[in-house]
Tab-separated table of C-alpha atoms in Angstrom:
chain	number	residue	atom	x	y	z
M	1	UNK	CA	112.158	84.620	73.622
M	2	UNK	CA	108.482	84.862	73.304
M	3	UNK	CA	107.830	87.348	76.314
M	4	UNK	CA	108.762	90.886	76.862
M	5	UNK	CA	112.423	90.440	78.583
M	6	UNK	CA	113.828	93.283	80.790
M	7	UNK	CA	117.370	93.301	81.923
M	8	UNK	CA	119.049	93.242	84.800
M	9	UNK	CA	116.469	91.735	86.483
M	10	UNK	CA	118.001	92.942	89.490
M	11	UNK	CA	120.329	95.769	90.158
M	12	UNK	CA	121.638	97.848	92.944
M	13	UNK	CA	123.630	100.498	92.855
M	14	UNK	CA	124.866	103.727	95.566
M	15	UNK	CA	122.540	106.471	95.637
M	16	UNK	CA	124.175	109.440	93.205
M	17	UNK	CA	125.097	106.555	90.563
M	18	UNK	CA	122.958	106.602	87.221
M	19	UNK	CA	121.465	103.019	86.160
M	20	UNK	CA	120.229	102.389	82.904
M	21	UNK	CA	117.383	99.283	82.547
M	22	UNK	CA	116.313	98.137	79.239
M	23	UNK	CA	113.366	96.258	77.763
M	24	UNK	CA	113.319	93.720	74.489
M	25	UNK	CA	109.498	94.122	73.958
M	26	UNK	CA	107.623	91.051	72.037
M	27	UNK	CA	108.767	91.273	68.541
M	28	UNK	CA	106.040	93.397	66.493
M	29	UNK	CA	104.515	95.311	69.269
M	30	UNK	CA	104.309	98.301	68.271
M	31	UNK	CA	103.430	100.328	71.888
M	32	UNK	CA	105.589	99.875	74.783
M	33	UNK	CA	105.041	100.962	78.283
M	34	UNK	CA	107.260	102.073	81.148
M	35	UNK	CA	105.463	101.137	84.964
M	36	UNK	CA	106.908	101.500	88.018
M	37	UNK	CA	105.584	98.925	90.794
M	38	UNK	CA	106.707	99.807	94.672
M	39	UNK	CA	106.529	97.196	97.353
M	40	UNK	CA	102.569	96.341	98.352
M	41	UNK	CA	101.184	98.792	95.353
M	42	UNK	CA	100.096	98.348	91.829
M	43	UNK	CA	102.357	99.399	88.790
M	44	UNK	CA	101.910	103.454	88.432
M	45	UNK	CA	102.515	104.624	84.515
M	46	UNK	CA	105.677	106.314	83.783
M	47	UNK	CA	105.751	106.762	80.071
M	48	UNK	CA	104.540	105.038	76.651
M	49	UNK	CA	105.936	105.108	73.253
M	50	UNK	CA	104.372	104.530	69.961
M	51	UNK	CA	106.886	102.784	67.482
M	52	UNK	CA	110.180	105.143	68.084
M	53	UNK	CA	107.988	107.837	69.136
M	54	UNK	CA	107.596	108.927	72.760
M	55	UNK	CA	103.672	109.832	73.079
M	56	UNK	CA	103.384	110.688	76.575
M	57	UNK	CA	106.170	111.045	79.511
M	58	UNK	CA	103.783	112.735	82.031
M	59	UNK	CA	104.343	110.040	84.528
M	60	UNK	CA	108.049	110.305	84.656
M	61	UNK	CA	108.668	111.530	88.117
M	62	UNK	CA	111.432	113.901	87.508
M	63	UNK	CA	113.840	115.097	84.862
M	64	UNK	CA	115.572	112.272	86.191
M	65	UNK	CA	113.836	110.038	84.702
M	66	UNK	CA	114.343	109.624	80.629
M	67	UNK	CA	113.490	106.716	78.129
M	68	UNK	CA	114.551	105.946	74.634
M	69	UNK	CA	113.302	103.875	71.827
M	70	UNK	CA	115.319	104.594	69.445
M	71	UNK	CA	115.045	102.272	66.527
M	72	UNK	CA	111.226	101.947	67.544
M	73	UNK	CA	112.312	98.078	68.996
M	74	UNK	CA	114.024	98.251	72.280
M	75	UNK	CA	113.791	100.786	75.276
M	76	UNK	CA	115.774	102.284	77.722
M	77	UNK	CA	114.935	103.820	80.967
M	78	UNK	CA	117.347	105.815	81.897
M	79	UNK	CA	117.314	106.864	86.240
M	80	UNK	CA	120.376	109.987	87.003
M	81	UNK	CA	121.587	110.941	90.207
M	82	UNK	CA	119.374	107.781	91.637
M	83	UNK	CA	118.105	108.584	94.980
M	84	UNK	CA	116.845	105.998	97.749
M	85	UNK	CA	113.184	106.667	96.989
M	86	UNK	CA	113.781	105.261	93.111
M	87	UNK	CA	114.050	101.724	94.789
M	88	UNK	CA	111.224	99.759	93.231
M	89	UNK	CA	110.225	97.105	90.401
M	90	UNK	CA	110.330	99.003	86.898
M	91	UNK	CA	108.143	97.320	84.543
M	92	UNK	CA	107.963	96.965	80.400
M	93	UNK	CA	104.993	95.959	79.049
M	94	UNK	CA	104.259	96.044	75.435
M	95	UNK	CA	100.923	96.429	72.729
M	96	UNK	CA	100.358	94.502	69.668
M	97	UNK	CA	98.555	97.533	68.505
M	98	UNK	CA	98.739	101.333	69.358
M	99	UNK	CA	96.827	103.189	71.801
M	100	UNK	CA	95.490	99.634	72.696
M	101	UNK	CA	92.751	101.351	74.494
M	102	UNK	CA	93.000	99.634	78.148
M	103	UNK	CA	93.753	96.461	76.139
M	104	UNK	CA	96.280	93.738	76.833
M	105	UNK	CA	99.526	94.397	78.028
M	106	UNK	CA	102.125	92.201	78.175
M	107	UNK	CA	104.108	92.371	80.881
M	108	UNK	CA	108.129	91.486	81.671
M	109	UNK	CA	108.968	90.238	84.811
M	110	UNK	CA	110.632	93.516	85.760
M	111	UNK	CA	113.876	94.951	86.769
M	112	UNK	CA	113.966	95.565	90.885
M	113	UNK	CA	116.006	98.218	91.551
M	114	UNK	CA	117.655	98.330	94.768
M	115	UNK	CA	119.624	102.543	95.631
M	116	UNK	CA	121.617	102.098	99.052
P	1	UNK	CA	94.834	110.546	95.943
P	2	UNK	CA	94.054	106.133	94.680
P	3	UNK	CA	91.471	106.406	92.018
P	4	UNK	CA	91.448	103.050	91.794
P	5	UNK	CA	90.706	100.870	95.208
P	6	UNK	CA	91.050	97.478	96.006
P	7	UNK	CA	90.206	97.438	99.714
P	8	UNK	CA	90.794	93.670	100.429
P	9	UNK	CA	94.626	93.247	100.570
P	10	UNK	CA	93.643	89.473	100.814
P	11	UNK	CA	91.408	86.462	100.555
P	12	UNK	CA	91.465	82.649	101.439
P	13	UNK	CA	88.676	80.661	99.887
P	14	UNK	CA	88.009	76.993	99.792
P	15	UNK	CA	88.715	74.699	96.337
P	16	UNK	CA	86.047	74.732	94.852
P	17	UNK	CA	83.964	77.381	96.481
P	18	UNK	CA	83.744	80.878	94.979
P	19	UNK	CA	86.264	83.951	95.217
P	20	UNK	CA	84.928	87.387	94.976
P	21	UNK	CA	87.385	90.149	94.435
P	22	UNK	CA	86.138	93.463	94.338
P	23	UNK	CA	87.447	97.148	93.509
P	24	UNK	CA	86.240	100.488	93.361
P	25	UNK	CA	87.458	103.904	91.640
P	26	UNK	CA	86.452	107.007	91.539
P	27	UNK	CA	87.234	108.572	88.498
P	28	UNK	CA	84.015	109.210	86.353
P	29	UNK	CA	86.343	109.255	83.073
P	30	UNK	CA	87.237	105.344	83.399
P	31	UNK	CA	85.458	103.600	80.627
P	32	UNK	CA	87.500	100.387	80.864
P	33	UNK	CA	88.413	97.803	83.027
P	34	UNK	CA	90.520	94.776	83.129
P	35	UNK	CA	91.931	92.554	85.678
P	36	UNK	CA	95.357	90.923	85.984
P	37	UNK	CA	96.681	88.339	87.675
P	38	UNK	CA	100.341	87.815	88.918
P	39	UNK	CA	102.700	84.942	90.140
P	40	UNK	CA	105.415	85.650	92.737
P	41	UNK	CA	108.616	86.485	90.364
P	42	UNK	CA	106.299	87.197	87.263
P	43	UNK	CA	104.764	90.105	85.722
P	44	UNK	CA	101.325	90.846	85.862
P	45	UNK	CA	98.987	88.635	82.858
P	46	UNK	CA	95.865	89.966	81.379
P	47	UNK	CA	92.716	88.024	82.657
P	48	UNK	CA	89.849	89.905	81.564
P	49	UNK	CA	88.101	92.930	81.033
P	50	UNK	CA	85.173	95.132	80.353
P	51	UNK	CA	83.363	97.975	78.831
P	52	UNK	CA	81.547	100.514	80.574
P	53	UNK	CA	78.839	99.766	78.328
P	54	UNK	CA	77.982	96.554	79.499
P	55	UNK	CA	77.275	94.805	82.818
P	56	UNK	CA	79.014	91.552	82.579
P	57	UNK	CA	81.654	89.662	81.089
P	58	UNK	CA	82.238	86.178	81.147
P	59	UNK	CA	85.287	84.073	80.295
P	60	UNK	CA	85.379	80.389	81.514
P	61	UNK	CA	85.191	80.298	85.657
P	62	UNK	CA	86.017	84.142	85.477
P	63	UNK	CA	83.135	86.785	85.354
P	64	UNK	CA	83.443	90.364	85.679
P	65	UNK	CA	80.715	92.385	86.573
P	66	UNK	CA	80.678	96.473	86.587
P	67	UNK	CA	78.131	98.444	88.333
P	68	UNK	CA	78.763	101.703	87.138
P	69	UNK	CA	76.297	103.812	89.200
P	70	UNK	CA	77.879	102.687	92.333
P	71	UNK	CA	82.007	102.847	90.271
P	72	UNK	CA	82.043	99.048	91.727
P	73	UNK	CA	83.201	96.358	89.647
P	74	UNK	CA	83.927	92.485	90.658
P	75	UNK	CA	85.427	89.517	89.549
P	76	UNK	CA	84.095	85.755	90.294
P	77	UNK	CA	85.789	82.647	89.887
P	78	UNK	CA	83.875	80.195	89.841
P	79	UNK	CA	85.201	77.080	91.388
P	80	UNK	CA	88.528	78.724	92.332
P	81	UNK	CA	90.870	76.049	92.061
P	82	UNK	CA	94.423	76.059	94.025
P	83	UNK	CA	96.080	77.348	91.020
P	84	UNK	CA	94.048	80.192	90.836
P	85	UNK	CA	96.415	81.727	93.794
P	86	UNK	CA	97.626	84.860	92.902
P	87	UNK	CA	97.635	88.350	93.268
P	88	UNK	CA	94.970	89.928	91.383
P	89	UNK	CA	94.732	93.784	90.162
P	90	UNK	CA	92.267	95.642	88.937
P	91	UNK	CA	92.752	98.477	86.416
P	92	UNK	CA	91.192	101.028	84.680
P	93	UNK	CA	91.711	103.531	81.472
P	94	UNK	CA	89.684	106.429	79.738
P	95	UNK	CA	89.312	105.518	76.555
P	96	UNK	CA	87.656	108.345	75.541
P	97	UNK	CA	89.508	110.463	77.577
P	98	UNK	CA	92.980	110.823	75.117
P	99	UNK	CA	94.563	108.875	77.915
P	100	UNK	CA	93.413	105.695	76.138
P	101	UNK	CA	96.717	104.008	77.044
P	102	UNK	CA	97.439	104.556	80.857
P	103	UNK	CA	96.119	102.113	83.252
P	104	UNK	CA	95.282	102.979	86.523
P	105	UNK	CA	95.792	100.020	89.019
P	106	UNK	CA	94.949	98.922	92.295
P	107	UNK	CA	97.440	97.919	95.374
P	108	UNK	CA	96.113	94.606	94.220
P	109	UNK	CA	94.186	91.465	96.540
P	110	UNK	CA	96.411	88.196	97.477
P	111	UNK	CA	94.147	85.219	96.605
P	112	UNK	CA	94.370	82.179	98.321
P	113	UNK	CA	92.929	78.988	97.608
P	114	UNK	CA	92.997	76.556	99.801
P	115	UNK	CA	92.973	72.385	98.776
């Protein structure tokens, strides 16, 4: 497709299980962008790569938390041991360019994660 | 601690008439600021932005104007038309700041424009 596509778009899962979402960015972009959107807030940065390269993970809440981009294409984020308070929309955007200073991102429609 | 503030959690306006959504932050190191716009069930789209080092921007029925002494910026549509009902969120970066990349966004105002 044209857009950035994240998969599932919904998932729920028993607190203590580990869930894994992933993100087809637009093809080309080179940045990609991990935000995490909870109900009546605005998406909060969680961590940004650069090609394969993982430039900054300082808004990962925990050591929980881990991403991948392997092949400098598609991302994981990876949640362990999820916990109730991980519930929210996780969102992939992606950059044409890098460090697209406060630039356009394009969003996905998000995964919504749901820990019971 | 929200560095970025968008105090309205919604607005109704008439077709036609004009919508004024506003935000505020606080951070001194934001340099840049855009605004999105999102559908139920879609991700947030760019709509427009602007530098720090000017006043206003202008694209089509959308203006965005920053007034930096008072960290105040605004966007106007200008006639807001039914399809213009979203929610819209502001954001802000520090370009110059090596955090060039991270947007900071607001909780976001629900527009609604009535026919």
């Amino acid at each position: 497709g044209a857009g950035v596509s994240q998969s599932p778009r919904y998932k729920v899962t028993k607190r203590g299980q580990d869930v894994a979402l992933r993100c087809d960015p637009i093809s080309g972009h080179v940045s990609l962008y991990w935000y995490r959107q909870a109900l009546g807030q605005g998406p909060e940065f969680l961590t940004y790569f650069n090609y394969e390269a993982q430039q900054d993970k300082s808004g990962l809440p925990n050591d929980r938390f881990s991403a991948e981009r392997p092949e400098g294409s598609i991302s994981t984020l990876t949640i362990q041991r999820t916990e109730q308070r991980d519930s929210a929309m996780y969102r992939c955007a992606s950059s044409p360019t890098r460090d697209r200073a406060g630039g356009e991102l394009f969003f996905g429609e998000g995964s919504r994660l749901t820990v019971l | 601690d929200q560095q970025v503030k968008q105090n309205s959690p919604s607005l109704s306006v008439q077709e036609g008439r004009i919508s004024i959504l506003n935000c505020d932050y606080t951070n001194s190191m934001f340099d840049y600021f855009l605004w999105y716009k999102k559908y139920p069930a879609e991700g947030p789209t760019f709509l427009i932005s602007i530098s720090s080092i000017k006043d206003k921007n202008e694209d089509g029925r959308f203006t965005v104007f920053l007034n930096k002494s008072a960290k105040h910026l605004s966007l106007h549509i200008v006639p807001s038309q039914p399809g213009d009902s979203a929610v819209y969120f502001c954001a802000a970066s520090a370009r110059s700041g090596g955090s060039n990349y991270k947007l900071t966004f607001g909780k976001g105002t629900l527009l609604t424009v009535n026919p």
